[in-house]
CSV table of C-alpha atoms in Angstrom, one decimal:
chain,number,residue,atom,x,y,z
A,1,MET,CA,12.6,17.0,10.4
A,2,SER,CA,13.3,14.9,7.3
A,3,SER,CA,13.4,16.4,3.9
A,4,ILE,CA,10.5,16.0,1.5
A,5,VAL,CA,12.6,14.7,-1.3
A,6,GLN,CA,15.2,12.2,-0.3
A,7,THR,CA,18.2,10.9,-2.2
A,8,GLY,CA,16.8,7.4,-2.2
A,9,ARG,CA,13.6,8.5,-3.7
A,10,ARG,CA,15.4,10.4,-6.5
A,11,SER,CA,17.4,7.3,-7.2
A,12,LEU,CA,14.3,5.2,-7.4
A,13,LEU,CA,12.7,7.6,-9.8
A,14,ARG,CA,15.7,7.4,-12.1
A,15,ALA,CA,16.3,3.7,-11.7
A,16,SER,CA,12.8,2.3,-11.9
A,17,GLY,CA,12.4,0.1,-14.9
A,18,THR,CA,10.2,-2.8,-14.0
A,19,ALA,CA,7.4,-2.1,-11.6
A,20,PHE,CA,5.7,0.9,-13.0
A,21,LEU,CA,2.6,1.6,-15.1
A,22,SER,CA,3.2,2.4,-18.7
A,23,ALA,CA,2.2,5.5,-20.5
A,24,GLY,CA,-0.5,3.3,-22.0
A,25,ALA,CA,-2.1,2.7,-18.6
A,26,VAL,CA,-2.1,6.4,-17.9
A,27,ALA,CA,-3.5,7.2,-21.3
A,28,LEU,CA,-6.3,4.8,-20.8
A,29,LEU,CA,-7.0,6.1,-17.3
A,30,ALA,CA,-7.1,9.5,-18.9
A,31,GLY,CA,-9.4,8.3,-21.6
A,32,CYS,CA,-7.0,8.4,-24.5
A,33,ASP,CA,-7.1,5.1,-26.4
A,34,ARG,CA,-4.8,6.2,-29.2
A,35,MET,CA,-1.9,6.9,-26.8
A,36,ALA,CA,-2.6,3.6,-25.1
A,37,ALA,CA,-2.4,1.7,-28.3
A,38,GLN,CA,0.9,3.3,-29.1
A,39,ALA,CA,2.3,2.5,-25.7
A,40,GLN,CA,1.0,-1.1,-25.9
A,41,THR,CA,3.4,-1.8,-28.8
A,42,ASN,CA,6.2,-1.2,-26.3
A,43,GLY,CA,5.5,-4.3,-24.5
A,44,ALA,CA,8.6,-4.7,-22.3
A,45,SER,CA,6.9,-3.4,-19.2
A,46,ALA,CA,3.4,-4.5,-20.1
A,47,ASP,CA,3.3,-7.5,-17.7
A,48,ALA,CA,4.6,-5.4,-14.8
A,49,ASP,CA,2.1,-2.7,-15.7
A,50,VAL,CA,-0.8,-5.1,-15.6
A,51,GLN,CA,0.4,-6.6,-12.3
A,52,ILE,CA,0.5,-3.2,-10.6
A,53,LEU,CA,-2.9,-2.2,-12.1
A,54,ASN,CA,-4.3,-5.4,-10.7
A,55,VAL,CA,-3.1,-4.6,-7.2
A,56,ALA,CA,-4.8,-1.3,-7.5
A,57,LEU,CA,-7.9,-2.9,-8.8
A,58,GLY,CA,-7.9,-5.3,-5.9
A,59,LEU,CA,-7.8,-2.4,-3.5
A,60,GLU,CA,-10.8,-0.7,-5.3
A,61,HIS,CA,-12.7,-4.0,-5.3
A,62,GLU,CA,-12.2,-4.2,-1.6
A,63,ALA,CA,-13.3,-0.6,-1.0
A,64,ILE,CA,-16.5,-1.2,-3.0
A,65,SER,CA,-17.3,-4.3,-0.9
A,66,ALA,CA,-16.5,-2.5,2.3
A,67,TYR,CA,-19.0,0.2,1.6
A,68,SER,CA,-21.6,-2.4,0.6
A,69,ILE,CA,-21.0,-4.2,3.9
A,70,ALA,CA,-21.3,-0.9,5.7
A,71,ALA,CA,-24.5,0.0,3.9
A,72,GLY,CA,-26.1,-3.4,4.6
A,73,SER,CA,-25.0,-3.5,8.2
A,74,GLY,CA,-27.9,-1.6,9.6
A,75,LEU,CA,-25.5,0.5,11.6
A,76,VAL,CA,-25.3,3.5,9.3
A,77,THR,CA,-27.9,6.2,9.6
A,78,LYS,CA,-29.9,7.7,6.8
A,79,ALA,CA,-28.0,10.9,7.0
A,80,VAL,CA,-24.6,9.1,6.5
A,81,LEU,CA,-25.8,6.5,3.9
A,82,PRO,CA,-25.8,8.8,0.9
A,83,VAL,CA,-22.3,9.8,1.5
A,84,ALA,CA,-21.1,6.2,1.8
A,85,VAL,CA,-22.9,5.5,-1.5
A,86,GLN,CA,-21.2,8.5,-3.1
A,87,PHE,CA,-17.8,7.3,-2.0
A,88,GLN,CA,-18.5,3.8,-3.2
A,89,GLY,CA,-19.5,5.4,-6.5
A,90,HIS,CA,-16.0,7.0,-6.7
A,91,HIS,CA,-14.4,3.6,-6.1
A,92,LYS,CA,-16.6,2.1,-8.8
A,93,GLU,CA,-15.3,4.7,-11.3
A,94,HIS,CA,-11.7,3.9,-10.3
A,95,ARG,CA,-12.5,0.2,-10.8
A,96,ASP,CA,-14.1,0.7,-14.2
A,97,ALA,CA,-11.1,2.7,-15.4
A,98,LEU,CA,-8.6,0.1,-14.1
A,99,VAL,CA,-10.6,-2.8,-15.6
A,100,ALA,CA,-10.7,-1.1,-19.0
A,101,THR,CA,-7.0,-0.3,-18.9
A,102,ILE,CA,-6.0,-3.9,-17.9
A,103,ARG,CA,-8.1,-5.4,-20.7
A,104,LYS,CA,-6.9,-3.1,-23.4
A,105,MET,CA,-3.3,-3.9,-22.3
A,106,GLY,CA,-4.0,-7.6,-22.8
A,107,GLY,CA,-4.3,-8.5,-19.2
A,108,THR,CA,-7.0,-10.2,-17.1
A,109,PRO,CA,-8.5,-8.0,-14.4
A,110,VAL,CA,-8.6,-9.7,-11.0
A,111,ALA,CA,-12.1,-10.6,-9.9
A,112,ALA,CA,-13.8,-9.1,-6.9
A,113,LYS,CA,-13.9,-11.3,-3.8
A,114,PRO,CA,-17.3,-12.1,-2.4
A,115,ASP,CA,-18.5,-9.6,0.1
A,116,ALA,CA,-18.6,-12.3,2.8
A,117,GLU,CA,-14.9,-13.0,2.3
A,118,VAL,CA,-14.1,-9.3,2.5
A,119,ALA,CA,-16.2,-8.9,5.6
A,120,LYS,CA,-14.3,-11.7,7.3
A,121,ALA,CA,-11.0,-10.3,6.3
A,122,LEU,CA,-12.0,-6.9,7.7
A,123,ASN,CA,-13.4,-8.4,10.8
A,124,ALA,CA,-16.8,-6.7,10.1
A,125,ALA,CA,-18.4,-8.8,12.7
A,126,SER,CA,-16.7,-6.7,15.3
A,127,LEU,CA,-18.5,-3.5,14.2
A,128,LYS,CA,-21.1,-2.5,16.7
A,129,ASN,CA,-22.2,1.0,15.8
A,130,GLN,CA,-21.8,3.7,13.2
A,131,THR,CA,-18.7,5.0,14.8
A,132,ASP,CA,-17.0,1.6,14.4
A,133,VAL,CA,-18.1,1.6,10.7
A,134,LEU,CA,-16.7,5.1,10.1
A,135,ARG,CA,-13.5,4.3,11.9
A,136,LEU,CA,-12.9,1.3,9.6
A,137,ALA,CA,-13.7,3.3,6.5
A,138,GLN,CA,-11.4,6.0,7.8
A,139,ARG,CA,-8.5,3.6,8.3
A,140,LEU,CA,-9.0,2.0,4.9
A,141,GLU,CA,-9.3,5.3,3.0
A,142,ARG,CA,-6.1,6.6,4.6
A,143,GLY,CA,-4.4,3.3,3.8
A,144,ALA,CA,-5.5,3.6,0.2
A,145,ALA,CA,-4.3,7.2,-0.1
A,146,ASN,CA,-0.9,6.1,1.3
A,147,ALA,CA,-0.9,3.1,-1.0
A,148,TYR,CA,-1.3,5.3,-4.1
A,149,LEU,CA,1.3,7.8,-2.8
A,150,GLY,CA,3.7,4.9,-2.0
A,151,VAL,CA,3.7,3.6,-5.6
A,152,ILE,CA,4.6,7.0,-7.0
A,153,PRO,CA,8.4,6.3,-6.7
A,154,SER,CA,7.9,3.2,-8.8
A,155,PHE,CA,6.7,5.2,-11.8
A,156,GLY,CA,9.0,6.0,-14.6
A,157,ASP,CA,6.8,8.6,-16.1
A,158,ARG,CA,5.6,11.9,-14.6
A,159,MET,CA,2.2,11.3,-16.0
A,160,LEU,CA,1.9,8.1,-14.0
A,161,ALA,CA,2.8,10.0,-10.9
A,162,GLN,CA,0.0,12.4,-11.7
A,163,ILE,CA,-2.5,9.6,-12.1
A,164,ALA,CA,-1.5,8.1,-8.8
A,165,GLY,CA,-1.7,11.5,-7.2
A,166,ARG,CA,-5.3,11.9,-8.5
A,167,LEU,CA,-6.4,8.6,-7.1
A,168,ALA,CA,-4.7,9.4,-3.8
A,169,ALA,CA,-6.5,12.7,-3.8
A,170,ASP,CA,-9.9,11.0,-4.1
A,171,GLU,CA,-9.0,8.7,-1.2
A,172,THR,CA,-7.8,11.6,0.9
A,173,MET,CA,-11.1,13.5,0.2
A,174,HIS,CA,-12.9,10.5,1.7
A,175,TRP,CA,-10.5,10.3,4.6
A,176,VAL,CA,-11.0,14.0,5.5
A,177,ALA,CA,-14.8,13.7,5.2
A,178,LEU,CA,-14.8,10.6,7.4
A,179,SER,CA,-12.5,12.3,9.9
A,180,GLN,CA,-14.7,15.3,10.2
A,181,ALA,CA,-17.8,13.1,10.6
A,182,LEU,CA,-16.0,11.4,13.5
A,183,GLY,CA,-15.1,14.7,15.0
A,184,ASP,CA,-11.3,14.2,14.6
A,185,SER,CA,-9.1,17.2,14.5
A,186,LEU,CA,-7.1,18.0,11.5
A,187,PRO,CA,-3.5,16.6,11.7
A,188,PRO,CA,-1.5,19.1,13.7
A,189,LYS,CA,1.5,18.8,11.3
A,190,ALA,CA,1.7,19.1,7.6
A,191,LEU,CA,2.8,16.2,5.3
A,192,THR,CA,1.1,13.5,7.3
A,193,LEU,CA,0.1,11.4,4.3
A,194,GLY,CA,2.6,9.5,2.3
A,195,ALA,CA,5.0,9.5,5.3
B,1,MET,CA,47.7,-1.8,18.2
B,2,ASP,CA,45.8,-3.2,21.1
B,3,THR,CA,44.6,0.2,22.0
B,4,LEU,CA,43.4,0.7,18.4
B,5,LEU,CA,41.5,-2.6,18.4
B,6,ALA,CA,39.9,-1.7,21.8
B,7,CYS,CA,38.8,1.6,20.4
B,8,ALA,CA,37.4,0.0,17.3
B,9,ALA,CA,35.5,-2.6,19.4
B,10,LEU,CA,34.1,0.2,21.7
B,11,ALA,CA,33.1,2.2,18.6
B,12,ALA,CA,31.4,-0.8,17.2
B,13,GLN,CA,29.5,-1.4,20.4
B,14,LEU,CA,28.5,2.3,20.7
B,15,CYS,CA,27.3,2.2,17.1
B,16,THR,CA,25.3,-0.9,17.6
B,17,GLY,CA,23.7,0.5,20.7
B,18,ALA,CA,22.8,3.7,18.9
B,19,GLN,CA,21.2,1.7,16.0
B,20,LEU,CA,19.3,-0.4,18.5
B,21,ALA,CA,18.1,2.7,20.3
B,22,ALA,CA,17.0,4.3,17.1
B,23,VAL,CA,14.6,1.5,16.2
B,24,ASP,CA,11.1,2.3,17.5
B,25,THR,CA,8.6,-0.5,17.3
B,26,GLY,CA,5.8,1.9,18.4
B,27,ARG,CA,6.6,4.2,15.6
B,28,GLY,CA,6.8,1.2,13.4
B,29,ARG,CA,3.3,0.2,14.4
B,30,ASP,CA,2.0,3.6,13.6
B,31,LEU,CA,3.8,3.6,10.2
B,32,TRP,CA,2.4,0.1,9.4
B,33,GLU,CA,-1.1,1.3,10.4
B,34,ALA,CA,-0.8,4.3,8.1
B,35,ARG,CA,1.0,2.8,5.1
B,36,CYS,CA,0.4,-0.9,5.0
B,37,ILE,CA,-3.2,-1.1,6.1
B,38,GLY,CA,-4.5,-0.2,2.7
B,39,CYS,CA,-3.6,-3.7,1.4
B,40,HIS,CA,-2.5,-5.8,4.4
B,41,SER,CA,-3.9,-7.0,7.7
B,42,LEU,CA,-2.1,-8.8,10.4
B,43,ASP,CA,-4.4,-11.8,10.5
B,44,ALA,CA,-6.2,-12.0,7.1
B,45,ASN,CA,-5.2,-12.1,3.5
B,46,ARG,CA,-6.5,-9.1,1.6
B,47,VAL,CA,-5.0,-7.4,-1.4
B,48,GLY,CA,-1.7,-8.5,0.1
B,49,PRO,CA,-0.9,-11.5,2.4
B,50,LEU,CA,-1.3,-11.4,6.1
B,51,HIS,CA,1.6,-9.9,8.0
B,52,ARG,CA,1.6,-11.8,11.2
B,53,GLY,CA,4.7,-14.1,11.3
B,54,VAL,CA,6.2,-12.7,8.1
B,55,VAL,CA,9.6,-12.3,9.7
B,56,GLY,CA,11.0,-15.8,9.5
B,57,ARG,CA,8.4,-17.1,7.1
B,58,LYS,CA,9.5,-18.5,3.7
B,59,ALA,CA,8.5,-16.1,1.0
B,60,GLY,CA,5.4,-16.8,-0.9
B,61,THR,CA,3.9,-19.2,1.7
B,62,ALA,CA,1.3,-17.4,3.7
B,63,PRO,CA,-1.6,-19.9,3.7
B,64,GLY,CA,-4.4,-19.2,1.3
B,65,PHE,CA,-2.8,-16.2,-0.5
B,66,SER,CA,-2.3,-16.3,-4.3
B,67,TYR,CA,1.2,-15.1,-5.0
B,68,SER,CA,3.0,-14.0,-8.1
B,69,ALA,CA,5.4,-16.6,-9.6
B,70,ALA,CA,8.3,-14.3,-8.5
B,71,LEU,CA,7.4,-14.7,-4.9
B,72,LYS,CA,6.3,-18.3,-5.0
B,73,ASN,CA,9.7,-19.2,-6.5
B,74,ALA,CA,11.8,-16.8,-4.4
B,75,GLY,CA,13.1,-19.6,-2.2
B,76,PHE,CA,14.3,-17.5,0.7
B,77,VAL,CA,13.1,-16.7,4.2
B,78,TRP,CA,12.1,-13.2,5.1
B,79,ASP,CA,14.6,-11.6,7.4
B,80,GLU,CA,15.4,-8.0,8.3
B,81,ALA,CA,17.8,-7.5,5.4
B,82,ARG,CA,15.5,-8.9,2.8
B,83,LEU,CA,12.5,-7.0,4.1
B,84,ASP,CA,14.6,-3.8,4.0
B,85,GLN,CA,15.5,-4.4,0.4
B,86,TRP,CA,11.9,-5.4,-0.5
B,87,LEU,CA,10.4,-2.3,1.1
B,88,ALA,CA,13.1,-0.1,-0.5
B,89,GLY,CA,12.0,-1.2,-4.0
B,90,PRO,CA,10.1,-4.5,-4.4
B,91,GLY,CA,10.2,-4.4,-8.2
B,92,LYS,CA,14.0,-4.0,-8.2
B,93,PHE,CA,14.5,-6.5,-5.4
B,94,LEU,CA,12.3,-9.2,-6.9
B,95,PRO,CA,11.3,-8.4,-10.6
B,96,GLY,CA,7.9,-9.8,-11.4
B,97,SER,CA,6.5,-9.2,-8.0
B,98,ARG,CA,3.2,-7.3,-7.9
B,99,MET,CA,3.9,-4.8,-5.1
B,100,GLY,CA,4.8,-1.4,-6.4
B,101,PHE,CA,4.7,0.3,-3.0
B,102,SER,CA,8.0,1.3,-1.5
B,103,VAL,CA,9.2,3.1,1.6
B,104,ALA,CA,12.1,5.5,0.8
B,105,ASP,CA,13.3,6.3,4.3
B,106,PRO,CA,15.6,3.7,5.8
B,107,ALA,CA,14.6,4.7,9.3
B,108,ASP,CA,10.9,4.2,8.5
B,109,ARG,CA,11.7,0.8,7.0
B,110,ALA,CA,13.7,-0.2,10.1
B,111,ASP,CA,10.8,0.7,12.4
B,112,ILE,CA,8.2,-1.0,10.3
B,113,ILE,CA,10.4,-4.2,10.2
B,114,ALA,CA,11.0,-3.9,14.0
B,115,PHE,CA,7.2,-3.8,14.4
B,116,LEU,CA,6.7,-6.8,12.1
B,117,LYS,CA,9.2,-8.8,14.2
B,118,THR,CA,6.9,-8.3,17.2
B,119,VAL,CA,3.8,-9.8,15.5
B,120,ARG,CA,4.3,-13.5,15.6
């Protein structure tokens, strides 16, 4: 069994200097404009910060579209629909926080793609029933959780890791609920996410 | 001397064989599905570019995807070595790139890359 903390990961944590969110981003995500303004004056990493924030924003845009596509597909029952809308609401909150952060850091938030474009990219035409829809959502939510966990080593600040962890936790919450709705067993082993 | 050289050659062959045996494309597929699917698909550009054919493709040239200047101007072709460095730390390998996601474990990277080599 591989260890949880690896030498390479430690090295990355120490060495990262370009591709990480600044304390300003974290402060904004945490709702602290004053801290963000102070961090913005340290602009060396601002461009890289905005780029990574925009990748996260793109991911949130796609999730919002995916739930809209699911809700409009006619494949989701009335019992499941409110849960999908709730999950979409979480992604909208993530989006709004990211957009505010990018703007206050002087960047331009990436725009959402049209739902039709997202539907094509996700091959939504192949969805035939509610199980297919839930499986797609389950895959995307696990992927999003792993994406946020996977950027943690790029962070130079422990606060940034905490924010990524909080976002990953939301995505994991969705993944667990979807897995239970699909009747999947819990993972037999621990530490299945982020690895 | 000849004996030493023969032993070295044999050791090198055994080592290469062990490394080849250690690469698991099936595991790489599972890892890709778990870790990359958040942003990538095989056949469609999403948050990140499509992955089919990435091994052997010139960096920054997946049709229809809007790349960072860093990737557009990278000027190299993706091979195993470059993908390994990229996945180990994209910001360090190519400053100015957008991807912050990294894969710490070399064995995981090797398996993911082995899988990507199969999707052409």
